[in-house]
Short mmCIF file of C-alpha atoms in Angstrom, two decimals:
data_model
loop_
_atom_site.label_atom_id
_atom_site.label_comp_id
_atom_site.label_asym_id
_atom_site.label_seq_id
_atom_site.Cartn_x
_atom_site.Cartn_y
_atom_site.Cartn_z
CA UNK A 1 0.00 0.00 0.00
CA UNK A 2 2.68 2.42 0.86
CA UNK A 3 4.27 1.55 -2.71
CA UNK A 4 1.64 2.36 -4.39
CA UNK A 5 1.09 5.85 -2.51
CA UNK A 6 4.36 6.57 -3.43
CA UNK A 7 4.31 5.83 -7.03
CA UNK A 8 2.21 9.33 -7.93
CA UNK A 9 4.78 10.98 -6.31
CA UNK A 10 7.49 9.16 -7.89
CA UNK A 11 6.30 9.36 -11.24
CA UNK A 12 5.78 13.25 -10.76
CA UNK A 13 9.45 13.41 -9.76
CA UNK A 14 11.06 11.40 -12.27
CA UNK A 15 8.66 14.15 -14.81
CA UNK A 16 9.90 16.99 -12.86
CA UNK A 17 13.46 15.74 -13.99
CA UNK A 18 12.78 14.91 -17.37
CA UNK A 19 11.18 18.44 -17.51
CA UNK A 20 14.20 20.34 -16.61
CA UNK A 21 16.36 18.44 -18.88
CA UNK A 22 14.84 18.77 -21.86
CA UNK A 23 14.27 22.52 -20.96
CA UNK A 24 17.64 23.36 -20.73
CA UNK A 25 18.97 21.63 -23.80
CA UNK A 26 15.55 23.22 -25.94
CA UNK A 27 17.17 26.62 -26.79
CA UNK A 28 19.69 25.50 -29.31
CA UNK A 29 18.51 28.13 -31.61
CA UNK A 30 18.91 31.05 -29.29
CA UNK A 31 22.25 30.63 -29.39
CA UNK A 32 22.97 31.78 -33.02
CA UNK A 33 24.95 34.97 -31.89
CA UNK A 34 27.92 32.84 -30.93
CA UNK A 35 28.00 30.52 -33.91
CA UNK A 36 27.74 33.36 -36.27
CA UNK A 37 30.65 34.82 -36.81
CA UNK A 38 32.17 31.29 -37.42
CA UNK A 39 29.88 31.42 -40.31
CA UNK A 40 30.77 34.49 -41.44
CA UNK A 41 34.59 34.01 -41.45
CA UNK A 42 34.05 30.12 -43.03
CA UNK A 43 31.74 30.30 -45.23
CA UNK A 44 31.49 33.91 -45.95
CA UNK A 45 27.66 34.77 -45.34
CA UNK A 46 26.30 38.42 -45.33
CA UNK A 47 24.24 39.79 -42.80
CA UNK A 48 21.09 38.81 -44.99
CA UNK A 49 21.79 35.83 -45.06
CA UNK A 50 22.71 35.28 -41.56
CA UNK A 51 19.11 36.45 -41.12
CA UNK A 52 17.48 35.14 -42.94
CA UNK A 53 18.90 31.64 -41.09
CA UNK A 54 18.77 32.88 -37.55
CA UNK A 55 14.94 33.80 -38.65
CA UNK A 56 14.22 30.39 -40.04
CA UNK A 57 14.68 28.71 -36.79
CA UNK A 58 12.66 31.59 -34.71
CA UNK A 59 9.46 31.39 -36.89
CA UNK A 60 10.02 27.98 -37.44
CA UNK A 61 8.42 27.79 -33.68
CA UNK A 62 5.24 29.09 -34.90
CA UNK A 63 3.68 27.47 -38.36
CA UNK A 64 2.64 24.31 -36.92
CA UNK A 65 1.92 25.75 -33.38
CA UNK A 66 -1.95 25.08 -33.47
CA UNK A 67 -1.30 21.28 -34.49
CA UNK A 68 0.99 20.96 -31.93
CA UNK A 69 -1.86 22.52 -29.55
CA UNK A 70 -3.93 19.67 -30.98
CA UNK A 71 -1.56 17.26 -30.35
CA UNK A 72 -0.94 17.78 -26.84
CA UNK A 73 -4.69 17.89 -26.23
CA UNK A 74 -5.13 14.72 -27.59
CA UNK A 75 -2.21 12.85 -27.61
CA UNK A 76 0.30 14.72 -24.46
CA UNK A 77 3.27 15.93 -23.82
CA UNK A 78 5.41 12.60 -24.56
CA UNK A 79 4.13 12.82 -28.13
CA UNK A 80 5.95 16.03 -28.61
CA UNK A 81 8.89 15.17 -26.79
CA UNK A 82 9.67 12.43 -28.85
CA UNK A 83 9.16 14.56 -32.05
CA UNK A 84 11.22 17.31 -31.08
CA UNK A 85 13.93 13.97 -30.50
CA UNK A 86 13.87 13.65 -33.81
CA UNK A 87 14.05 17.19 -35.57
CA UNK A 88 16.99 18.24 -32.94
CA UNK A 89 19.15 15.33 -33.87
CA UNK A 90 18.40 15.70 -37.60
CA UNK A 91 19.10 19.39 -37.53
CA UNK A 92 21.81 19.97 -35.92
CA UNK A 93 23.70 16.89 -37.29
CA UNK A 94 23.13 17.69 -41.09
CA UNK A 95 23.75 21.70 -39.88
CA UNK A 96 26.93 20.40 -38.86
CA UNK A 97 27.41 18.22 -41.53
CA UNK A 98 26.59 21.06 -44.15
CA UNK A 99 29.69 23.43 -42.76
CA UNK A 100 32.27 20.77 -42.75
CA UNK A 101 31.99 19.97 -46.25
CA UNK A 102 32.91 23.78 -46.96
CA UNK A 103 35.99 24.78 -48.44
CA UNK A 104 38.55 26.42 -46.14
CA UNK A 105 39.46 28.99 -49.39
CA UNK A 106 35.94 30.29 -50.48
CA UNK A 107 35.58 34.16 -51.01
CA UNK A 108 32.27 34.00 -51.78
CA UNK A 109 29.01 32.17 -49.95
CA UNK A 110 27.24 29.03 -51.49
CA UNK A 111 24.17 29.64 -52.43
CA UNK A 112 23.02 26.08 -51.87
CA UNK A 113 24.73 25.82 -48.66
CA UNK A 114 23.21 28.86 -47.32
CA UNK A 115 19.37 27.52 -48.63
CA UNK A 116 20.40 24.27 -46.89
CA UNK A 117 21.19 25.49 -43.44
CA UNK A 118 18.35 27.77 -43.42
CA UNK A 119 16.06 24.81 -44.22
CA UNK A 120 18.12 22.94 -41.28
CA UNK A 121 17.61 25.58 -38.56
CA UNK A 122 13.66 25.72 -39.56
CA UNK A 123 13.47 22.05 -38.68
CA UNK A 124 15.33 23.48 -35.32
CA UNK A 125 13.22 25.82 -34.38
CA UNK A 126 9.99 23.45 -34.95
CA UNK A 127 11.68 21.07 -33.06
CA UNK A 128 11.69 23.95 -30.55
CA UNK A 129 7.99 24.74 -30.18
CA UNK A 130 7.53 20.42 -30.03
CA UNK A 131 9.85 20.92 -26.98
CA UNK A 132 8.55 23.64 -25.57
CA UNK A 133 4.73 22.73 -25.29
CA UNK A 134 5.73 19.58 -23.89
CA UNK A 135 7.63 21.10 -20.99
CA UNK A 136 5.44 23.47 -20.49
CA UNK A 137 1.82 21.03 -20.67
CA UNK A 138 3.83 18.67 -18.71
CA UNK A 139 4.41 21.48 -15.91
CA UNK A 140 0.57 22.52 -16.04
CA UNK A 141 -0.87 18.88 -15.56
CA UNK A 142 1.89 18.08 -12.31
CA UNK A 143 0.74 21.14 -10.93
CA UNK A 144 -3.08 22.28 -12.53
CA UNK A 145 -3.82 24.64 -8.96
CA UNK A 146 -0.70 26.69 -9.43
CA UNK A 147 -0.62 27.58 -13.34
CA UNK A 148 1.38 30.77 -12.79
CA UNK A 149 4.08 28.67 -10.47
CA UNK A 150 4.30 25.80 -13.39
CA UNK A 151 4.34 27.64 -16.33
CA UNK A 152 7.26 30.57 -14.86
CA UNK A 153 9.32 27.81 -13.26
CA UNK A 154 9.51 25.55 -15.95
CA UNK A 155 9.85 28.23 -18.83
CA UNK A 156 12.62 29.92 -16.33
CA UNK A 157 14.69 26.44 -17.18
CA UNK A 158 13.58 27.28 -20.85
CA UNK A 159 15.23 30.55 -20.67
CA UNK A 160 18.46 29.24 -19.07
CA UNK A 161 18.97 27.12 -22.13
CA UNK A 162 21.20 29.84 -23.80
CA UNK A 163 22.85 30.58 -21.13
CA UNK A 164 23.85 26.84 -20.12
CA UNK A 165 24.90 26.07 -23.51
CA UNK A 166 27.02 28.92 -23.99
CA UNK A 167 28.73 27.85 -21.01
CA UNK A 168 28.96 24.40 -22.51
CA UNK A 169 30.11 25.66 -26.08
CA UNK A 170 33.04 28.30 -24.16
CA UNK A 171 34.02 25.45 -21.75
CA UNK A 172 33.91 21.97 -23.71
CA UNK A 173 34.47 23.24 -27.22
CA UNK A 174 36.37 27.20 -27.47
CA UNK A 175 40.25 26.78 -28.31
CA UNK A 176 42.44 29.60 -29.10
CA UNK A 177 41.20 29.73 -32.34
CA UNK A 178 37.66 30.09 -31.05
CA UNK A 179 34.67 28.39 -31.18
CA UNK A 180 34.50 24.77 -32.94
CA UNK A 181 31.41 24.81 -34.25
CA UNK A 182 31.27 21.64 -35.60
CA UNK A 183 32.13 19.55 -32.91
CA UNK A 184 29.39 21.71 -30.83
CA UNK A 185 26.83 21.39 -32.96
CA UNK A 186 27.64 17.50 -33.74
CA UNK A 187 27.36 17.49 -29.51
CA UNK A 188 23.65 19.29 -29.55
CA UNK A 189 22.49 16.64 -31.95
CA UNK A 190 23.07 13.43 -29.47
CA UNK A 191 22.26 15.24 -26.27
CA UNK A 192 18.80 16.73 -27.55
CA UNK A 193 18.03 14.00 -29.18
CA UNK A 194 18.83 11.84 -26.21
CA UNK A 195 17.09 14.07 -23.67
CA UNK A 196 14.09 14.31 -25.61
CA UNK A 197 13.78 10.40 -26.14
CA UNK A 198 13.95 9.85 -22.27
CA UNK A 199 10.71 12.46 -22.32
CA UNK A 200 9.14 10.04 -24.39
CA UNK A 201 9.26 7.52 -21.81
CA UNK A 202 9.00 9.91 -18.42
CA UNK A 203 6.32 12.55 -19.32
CA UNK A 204 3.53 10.00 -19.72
CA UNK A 205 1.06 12.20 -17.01
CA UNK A 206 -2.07 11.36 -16.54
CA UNK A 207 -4.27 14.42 -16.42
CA UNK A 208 -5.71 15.49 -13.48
CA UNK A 209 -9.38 15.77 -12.19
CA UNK A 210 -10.57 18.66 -12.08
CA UNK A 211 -11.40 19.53 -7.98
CA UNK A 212 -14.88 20.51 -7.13
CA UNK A 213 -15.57 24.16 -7.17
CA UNK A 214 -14.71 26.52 -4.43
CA UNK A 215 -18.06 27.55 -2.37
CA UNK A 216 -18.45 31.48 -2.03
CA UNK A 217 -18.19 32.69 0.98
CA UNK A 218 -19.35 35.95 2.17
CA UNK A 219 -16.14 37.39 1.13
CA UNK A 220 -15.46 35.90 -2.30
CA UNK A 221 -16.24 38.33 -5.40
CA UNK A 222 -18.69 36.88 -7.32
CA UNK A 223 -18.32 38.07 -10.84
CA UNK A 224 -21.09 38.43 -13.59
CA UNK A 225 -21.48 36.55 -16.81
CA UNK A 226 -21.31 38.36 -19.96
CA UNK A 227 -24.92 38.93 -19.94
CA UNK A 228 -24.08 41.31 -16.70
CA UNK A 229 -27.20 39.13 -15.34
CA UNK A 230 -26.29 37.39 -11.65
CA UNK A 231 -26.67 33.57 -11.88
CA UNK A 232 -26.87 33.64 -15.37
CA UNK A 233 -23.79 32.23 -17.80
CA UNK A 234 -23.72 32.58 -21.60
CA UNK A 235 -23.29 29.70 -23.79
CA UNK A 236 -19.49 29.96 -24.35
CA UNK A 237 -18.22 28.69 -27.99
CA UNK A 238 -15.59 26.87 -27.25
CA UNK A 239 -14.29 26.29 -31.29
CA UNK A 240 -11.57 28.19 -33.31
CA UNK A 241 -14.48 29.90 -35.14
CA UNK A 242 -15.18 31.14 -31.62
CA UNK A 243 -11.69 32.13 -30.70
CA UNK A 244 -11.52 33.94 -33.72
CA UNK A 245 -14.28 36.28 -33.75
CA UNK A 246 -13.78 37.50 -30.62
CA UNK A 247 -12.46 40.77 -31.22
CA UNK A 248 -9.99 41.26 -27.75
CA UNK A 249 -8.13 37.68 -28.66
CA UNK A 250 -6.94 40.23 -31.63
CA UNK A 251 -6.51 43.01 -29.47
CA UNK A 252 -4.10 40.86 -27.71
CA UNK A 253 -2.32 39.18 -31.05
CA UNK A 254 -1.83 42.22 -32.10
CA UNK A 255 0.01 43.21 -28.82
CA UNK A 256 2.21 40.04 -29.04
CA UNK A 257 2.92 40.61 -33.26
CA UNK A 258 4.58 43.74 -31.99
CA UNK A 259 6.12 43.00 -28.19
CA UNK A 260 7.37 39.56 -29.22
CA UNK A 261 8.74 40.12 -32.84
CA UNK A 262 10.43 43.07 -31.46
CA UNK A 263 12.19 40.86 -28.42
CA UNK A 264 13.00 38.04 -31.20
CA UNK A 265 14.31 40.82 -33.61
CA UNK A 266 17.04 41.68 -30.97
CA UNK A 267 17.69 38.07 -29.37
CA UNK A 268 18.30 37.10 -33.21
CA UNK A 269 20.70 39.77 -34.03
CA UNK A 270 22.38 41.45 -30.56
CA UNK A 271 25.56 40.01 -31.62
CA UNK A 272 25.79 42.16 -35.16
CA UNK A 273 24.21 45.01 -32.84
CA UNK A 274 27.47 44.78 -30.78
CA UNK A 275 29.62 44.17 -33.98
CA UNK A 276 28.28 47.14 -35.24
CA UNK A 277 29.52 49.41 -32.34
CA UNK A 278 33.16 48.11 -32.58
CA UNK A 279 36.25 50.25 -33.14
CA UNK A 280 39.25 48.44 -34.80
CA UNK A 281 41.36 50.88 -33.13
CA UNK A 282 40.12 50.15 -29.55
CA UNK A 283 38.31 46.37 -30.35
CA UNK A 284 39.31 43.80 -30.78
CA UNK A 285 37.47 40.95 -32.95
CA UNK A 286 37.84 38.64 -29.79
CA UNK A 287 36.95 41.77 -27.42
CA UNK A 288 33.87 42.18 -29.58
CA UNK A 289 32.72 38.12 -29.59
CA UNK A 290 33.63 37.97 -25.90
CA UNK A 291 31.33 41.13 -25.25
CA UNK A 292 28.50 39.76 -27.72
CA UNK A 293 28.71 36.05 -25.69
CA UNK A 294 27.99 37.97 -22.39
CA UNK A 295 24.35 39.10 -24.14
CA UNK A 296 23.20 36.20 -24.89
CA UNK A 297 23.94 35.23 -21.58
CA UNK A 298 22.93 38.02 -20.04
CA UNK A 299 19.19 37.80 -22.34
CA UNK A 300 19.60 34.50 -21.01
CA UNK A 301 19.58 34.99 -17.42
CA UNK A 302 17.50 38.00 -17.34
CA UNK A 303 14.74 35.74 -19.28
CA UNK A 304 15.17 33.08 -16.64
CA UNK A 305 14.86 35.28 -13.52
CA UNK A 306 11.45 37.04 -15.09
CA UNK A 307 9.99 33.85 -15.51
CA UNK A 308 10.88 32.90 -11.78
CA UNK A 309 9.91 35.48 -10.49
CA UNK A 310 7.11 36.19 -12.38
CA UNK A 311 5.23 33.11 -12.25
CA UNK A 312 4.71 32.54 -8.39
CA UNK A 313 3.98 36.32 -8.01
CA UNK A 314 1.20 36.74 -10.47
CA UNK A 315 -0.32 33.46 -8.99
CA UNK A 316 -0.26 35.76 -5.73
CA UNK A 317 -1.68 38.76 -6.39
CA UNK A 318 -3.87 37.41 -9.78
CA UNK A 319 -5.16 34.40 -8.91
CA UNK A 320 -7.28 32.72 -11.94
CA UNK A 321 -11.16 32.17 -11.06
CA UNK A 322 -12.72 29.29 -9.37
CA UNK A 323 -16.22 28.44 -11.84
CA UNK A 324 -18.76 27.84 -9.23
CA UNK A 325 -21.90 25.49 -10.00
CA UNK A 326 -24.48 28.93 -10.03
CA UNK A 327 -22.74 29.36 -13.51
CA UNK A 328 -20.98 32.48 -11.72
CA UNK A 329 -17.00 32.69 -11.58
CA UNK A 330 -15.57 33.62 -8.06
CA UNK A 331 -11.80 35.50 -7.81
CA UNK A 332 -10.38 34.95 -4.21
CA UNK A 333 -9.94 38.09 -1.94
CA UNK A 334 -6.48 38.46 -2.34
CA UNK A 335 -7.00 38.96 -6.06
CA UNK A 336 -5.26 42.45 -6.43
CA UNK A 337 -4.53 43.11 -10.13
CA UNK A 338 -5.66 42.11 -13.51
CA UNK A 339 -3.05 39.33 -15.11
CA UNK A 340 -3.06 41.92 -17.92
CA UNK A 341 -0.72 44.13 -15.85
CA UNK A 342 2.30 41.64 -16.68
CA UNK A 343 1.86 42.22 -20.13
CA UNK A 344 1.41 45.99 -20.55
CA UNK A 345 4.21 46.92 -17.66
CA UNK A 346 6.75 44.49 -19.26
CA UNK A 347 5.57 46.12 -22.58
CA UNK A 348 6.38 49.86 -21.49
CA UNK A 349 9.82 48.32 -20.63
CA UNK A 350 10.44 47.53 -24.01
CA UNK A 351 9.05 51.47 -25.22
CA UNK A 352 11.75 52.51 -22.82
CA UNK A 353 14.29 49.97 -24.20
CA UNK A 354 13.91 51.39 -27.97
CA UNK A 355 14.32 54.91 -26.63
CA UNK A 356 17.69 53.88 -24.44
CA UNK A 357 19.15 52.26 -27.80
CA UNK A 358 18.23 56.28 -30.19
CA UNK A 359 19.46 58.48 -27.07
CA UNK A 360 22.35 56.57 -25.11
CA UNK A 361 23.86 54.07 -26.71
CA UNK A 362 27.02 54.52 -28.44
CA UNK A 363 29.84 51.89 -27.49
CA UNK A 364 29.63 47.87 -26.63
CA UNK A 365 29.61 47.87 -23.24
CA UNK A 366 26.17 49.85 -23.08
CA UNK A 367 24.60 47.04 -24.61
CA UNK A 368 23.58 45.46 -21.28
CA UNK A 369 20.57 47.99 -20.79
CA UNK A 370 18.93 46.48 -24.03
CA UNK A 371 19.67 43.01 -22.83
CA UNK A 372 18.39 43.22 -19.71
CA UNK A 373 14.76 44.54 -20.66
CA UNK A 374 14.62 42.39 -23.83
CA UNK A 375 15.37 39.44 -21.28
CA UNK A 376 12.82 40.57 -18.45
CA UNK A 377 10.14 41.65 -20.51
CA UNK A 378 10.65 38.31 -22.88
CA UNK A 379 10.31 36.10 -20.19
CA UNK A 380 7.27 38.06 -18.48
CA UNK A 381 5.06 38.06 -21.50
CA UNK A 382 5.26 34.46 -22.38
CA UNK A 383 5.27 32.96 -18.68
CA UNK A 384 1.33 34.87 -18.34
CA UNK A 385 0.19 34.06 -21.71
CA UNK A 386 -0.64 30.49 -20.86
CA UNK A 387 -2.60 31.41 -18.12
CA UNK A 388 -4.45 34.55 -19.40
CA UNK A 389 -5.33 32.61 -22.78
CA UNK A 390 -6.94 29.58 -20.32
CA UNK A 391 -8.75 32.11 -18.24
CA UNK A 392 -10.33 34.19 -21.29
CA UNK A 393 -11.85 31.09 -23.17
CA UNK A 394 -11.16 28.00 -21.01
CA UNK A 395 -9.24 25.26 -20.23
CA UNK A 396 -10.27 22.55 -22.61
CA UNK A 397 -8.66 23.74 -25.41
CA UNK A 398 -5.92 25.57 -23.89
CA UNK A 399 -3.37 23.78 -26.27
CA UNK A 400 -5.05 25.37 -29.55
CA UNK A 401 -5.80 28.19 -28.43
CA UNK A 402 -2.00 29.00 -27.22
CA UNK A 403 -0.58 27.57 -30.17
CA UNK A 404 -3.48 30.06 -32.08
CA UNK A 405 -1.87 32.47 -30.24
CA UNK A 406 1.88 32.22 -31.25
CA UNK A 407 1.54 32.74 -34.76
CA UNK A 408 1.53 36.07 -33.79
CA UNK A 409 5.63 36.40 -33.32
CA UNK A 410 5.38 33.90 -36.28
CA UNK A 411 4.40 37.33 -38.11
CA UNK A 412 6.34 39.80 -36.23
CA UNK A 413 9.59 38.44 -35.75
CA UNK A 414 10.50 38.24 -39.80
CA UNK A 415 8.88 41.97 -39.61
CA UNK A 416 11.26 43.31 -37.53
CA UNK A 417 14.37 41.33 -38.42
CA UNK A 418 14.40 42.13 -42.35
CA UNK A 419 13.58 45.76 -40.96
CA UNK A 420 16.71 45.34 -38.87
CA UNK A 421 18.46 43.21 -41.57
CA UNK A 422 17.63 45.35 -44.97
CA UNK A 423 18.42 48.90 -43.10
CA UNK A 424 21.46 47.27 -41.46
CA UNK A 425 22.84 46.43 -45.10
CA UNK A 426 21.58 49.62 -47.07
CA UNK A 427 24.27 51.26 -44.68
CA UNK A 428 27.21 49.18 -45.19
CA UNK A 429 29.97 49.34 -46.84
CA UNK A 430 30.88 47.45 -49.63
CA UNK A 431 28.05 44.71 -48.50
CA UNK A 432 30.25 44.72 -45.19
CA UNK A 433 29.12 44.41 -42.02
CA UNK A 434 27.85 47.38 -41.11
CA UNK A 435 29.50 49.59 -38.49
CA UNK A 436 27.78 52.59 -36.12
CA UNK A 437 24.75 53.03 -34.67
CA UNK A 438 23.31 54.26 -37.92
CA UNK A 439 22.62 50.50 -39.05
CA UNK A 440 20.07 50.48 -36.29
CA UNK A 441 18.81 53.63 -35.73
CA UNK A 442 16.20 53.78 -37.87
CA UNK A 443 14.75 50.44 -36.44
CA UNK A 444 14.21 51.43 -33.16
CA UNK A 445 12.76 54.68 -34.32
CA UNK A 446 10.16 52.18 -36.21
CA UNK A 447 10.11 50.24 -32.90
CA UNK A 448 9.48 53.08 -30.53
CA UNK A 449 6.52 53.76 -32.66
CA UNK A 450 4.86 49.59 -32.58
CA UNK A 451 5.42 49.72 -29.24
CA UNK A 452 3.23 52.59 -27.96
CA UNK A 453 0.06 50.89 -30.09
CA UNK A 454 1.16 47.45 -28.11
CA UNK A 455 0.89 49.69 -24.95
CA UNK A 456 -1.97 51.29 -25.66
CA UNK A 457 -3.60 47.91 -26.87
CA UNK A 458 -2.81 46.29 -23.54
CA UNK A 459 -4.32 48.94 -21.44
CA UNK A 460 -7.61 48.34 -23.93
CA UNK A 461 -7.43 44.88 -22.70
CA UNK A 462 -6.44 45.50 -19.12
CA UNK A 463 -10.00 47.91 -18.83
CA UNK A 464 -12.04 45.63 -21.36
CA UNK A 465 -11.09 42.53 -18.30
CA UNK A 466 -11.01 44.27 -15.54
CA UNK A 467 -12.57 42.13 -12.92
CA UNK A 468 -12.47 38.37 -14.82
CA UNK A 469 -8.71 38.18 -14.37
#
């Protein structure tokens, strides 16, 4: 008897594991900044192009997001793991594969080798959203009363992936030469695809049972249905049809086309931002790829310490609704805020972030500022996203109607990166890479400008909710 009380817990564990395994070897495409200028020195590929393949592998998250929804509704979290198993090992292998059969003497880039590892890191970055819903749906059903707790802690580990494999790529595989790419990448493609296999077999959870509701008491808010009618609860449409003609669950795309796409833009490319603020007479290449390592890092570990942080607190002072059987929804008294405040405060971080990068900086080792708030308000975003999607139109389909959700970086991350990218190379030299903070001025400036309507779209939401979250 006591064996079998303690498998639950066991089982949970051994998930709990799996879950922050696979989490921290998931961000293999984040990482681009400190593979890039290998590729640039190897096989000779303009900024363009290095865009264009840093881009493949962050919208390649978002196509097939709303079949992956489907998939962990129906089939769960070890489905996906196992599928991301196979597009990590594939990708990285043949990426690897792809650079080593380079010449060492080529003065111009392949076209075919730069359409081929653009195609690879695609298959990457869907192997990243497989990876990432599983982690994340795995976290929700081990934990379904704490959603905020879950979803922060386990997308924190998510966040730290950059960050621990930078530290794996500087310590394991940098030489005095700098970094071996291919050996690194060659080492992503076993460990991912190892990691990911062992999810297979570990994140088999059943799903929970829902608790009974929570009984008002004479100091639980009731709130209203739709109908503003006490006792009374509107039929809710619970398809995509439904989903999609509600006119705030555009509202809100809209505010994650432009917050997200812009945080993507800059994870993609801070390490040309930093190349582009070098001085050959005070920086040195090294200097400059040392400097551009630390913000990833540093995007990294800001990420992961938003989504800690984050997480528990909004699960604090927003607590989701209890559904009680009057058809009436009941907040608990300590609910202080709207969820909506994480996403509009993080989002006038990133206003401020666009202005800090026009006005004040103008050398490398400013860089940090932009990091920082890209990081936090990166992290913040997607860690309440989960739960304010499930607390808007329900739990049931919470897999589709995230994954509906995420196409909307899926459209503003290539956006702002070819913004970024095409400005970047109109102001080069000799199709160069382009040097001084005129290659990103005008970006921000466009920035500064998306950024207020995402504000002002998230305060829309913030009054338009007011009282159901």
């Amino acid at each position: 008897m006591e064996l079998r009380l303690s498998l639950p817990v066991v089982r949970k564990g051994v998930a709990c594991c799996s879950i922050i395994v696979n989490a921290l070897f998931a961000g293999g495409i984040f990482i681009f900044p400190i593979i890039s200028p290998a590729l640039v020195s190897h096989l000779k590929l303009t900024q363009p192009q290095l865009t264009t393949i840093v881009l493949a592998g962050m919208v390649g998250q978002y196509p097939f997001s709303v079949l992956v929804g489907y998939m962990i509704d129906y089939y769960g979290p070890a489905a996906c793991s196992l599928v991301a198993s196979v597009m990590f090992s594939a990708a990285f292998s043949c990426f690897s594969l792809e650079i080593s059969m380079a010449a060492d003497d080529i003065s111009v880039s392949s076209s075919a080798t730069f359409y081929k590892l653009t195609l690879y890191f695609f298959v990457a970055g869907l192997g990243t959203v497989f990876s990432y819903f599983s982690l994340l749906f795995s976290a929700a059903q081990c934990f379904p009363n704490h959603p905020g707790i879950a979803s922060g802690l386990s997308t924190a580990v998510f966040g730290l992936s950059p960050l621990f494999l930078s530290l794996l790529a500087s310590n394991l595989f940098n030489t005095a030469s700098g970094l071996q790419v291919i050996p690194f990448l060659q080492f992503l493609a076993i460990c991912t695809g190892v990691v990911h296999l062992c999810g297979f077999v570990t994140l088999r959870i059943p799903k929970p049972t829902p608790p009974p509701p929570a009984q008002p008491s004479e100091h639980t808010p009731l709130l209203q249905s739709a109908s503003g009618e006490p006792g009374t609860q509107q039929p809710h449409d619970d398809s995509l049809l439904g989903l999609l003609s509600d006119r705030f669950f555009w509202i809100l795309f809209l505010a994650c086309v432009l917050t997200l796409g812009y945080c993507e833009m800059i994870i993609s490319n801070i390490g040309t931002i930093v190349l582009s603020l070098s001085n050959s007479t005070v920086h040195s290449q090294e200097s400059m790829e040392v400097i551009a390592s630390q913000q990833v890092r540093l995007i990294s570990f800001s990420n992961t310490a938003s989504r800690i942080v984050v997480g528990p607190l909004a699960d604090f002072i927003s607590p989701v609704a209890s559904h009680l059987p009057s058809g009436l929804r009941a907040l608990p008294s300590h609910h202080f805020i709207s969820r909506v405040a994480f996403i509009s405060v993080p989002t006038a971080l990133l206003v401020f972030s666009s202005l800090v990068m026009i006005f004040t900086i103008d050398e490398p080792q400013k860089i940090w500022i932009l990091s920082v708030g890209i990081g936090m308000s990166y992290g913040t975003i997607f860690t309440l996203l989960p739960s304010i999607v499930s607390a808007i139109w329900g739990v049931p389909s919470l897999g589709r109607n995230f994954g509906t959700l995420t196409y909307a970086p899926f459209i503003g991350t290539p956006i702002f990166s070819y913004l970024y990218a095409f400005i970047s190379a109109k102001q080069s030299v000799d199709g160069g890479l382009c040097i001084g903070t005129s290659c990103w001025i005008p970006t921000f400036w466009t920035s500064f400008a998306c950024l207020t309507v995402a504000l002002f779209a998230t305060l829309c939401l913030w009054k338009a909710w007011k009282g159901h979250l």
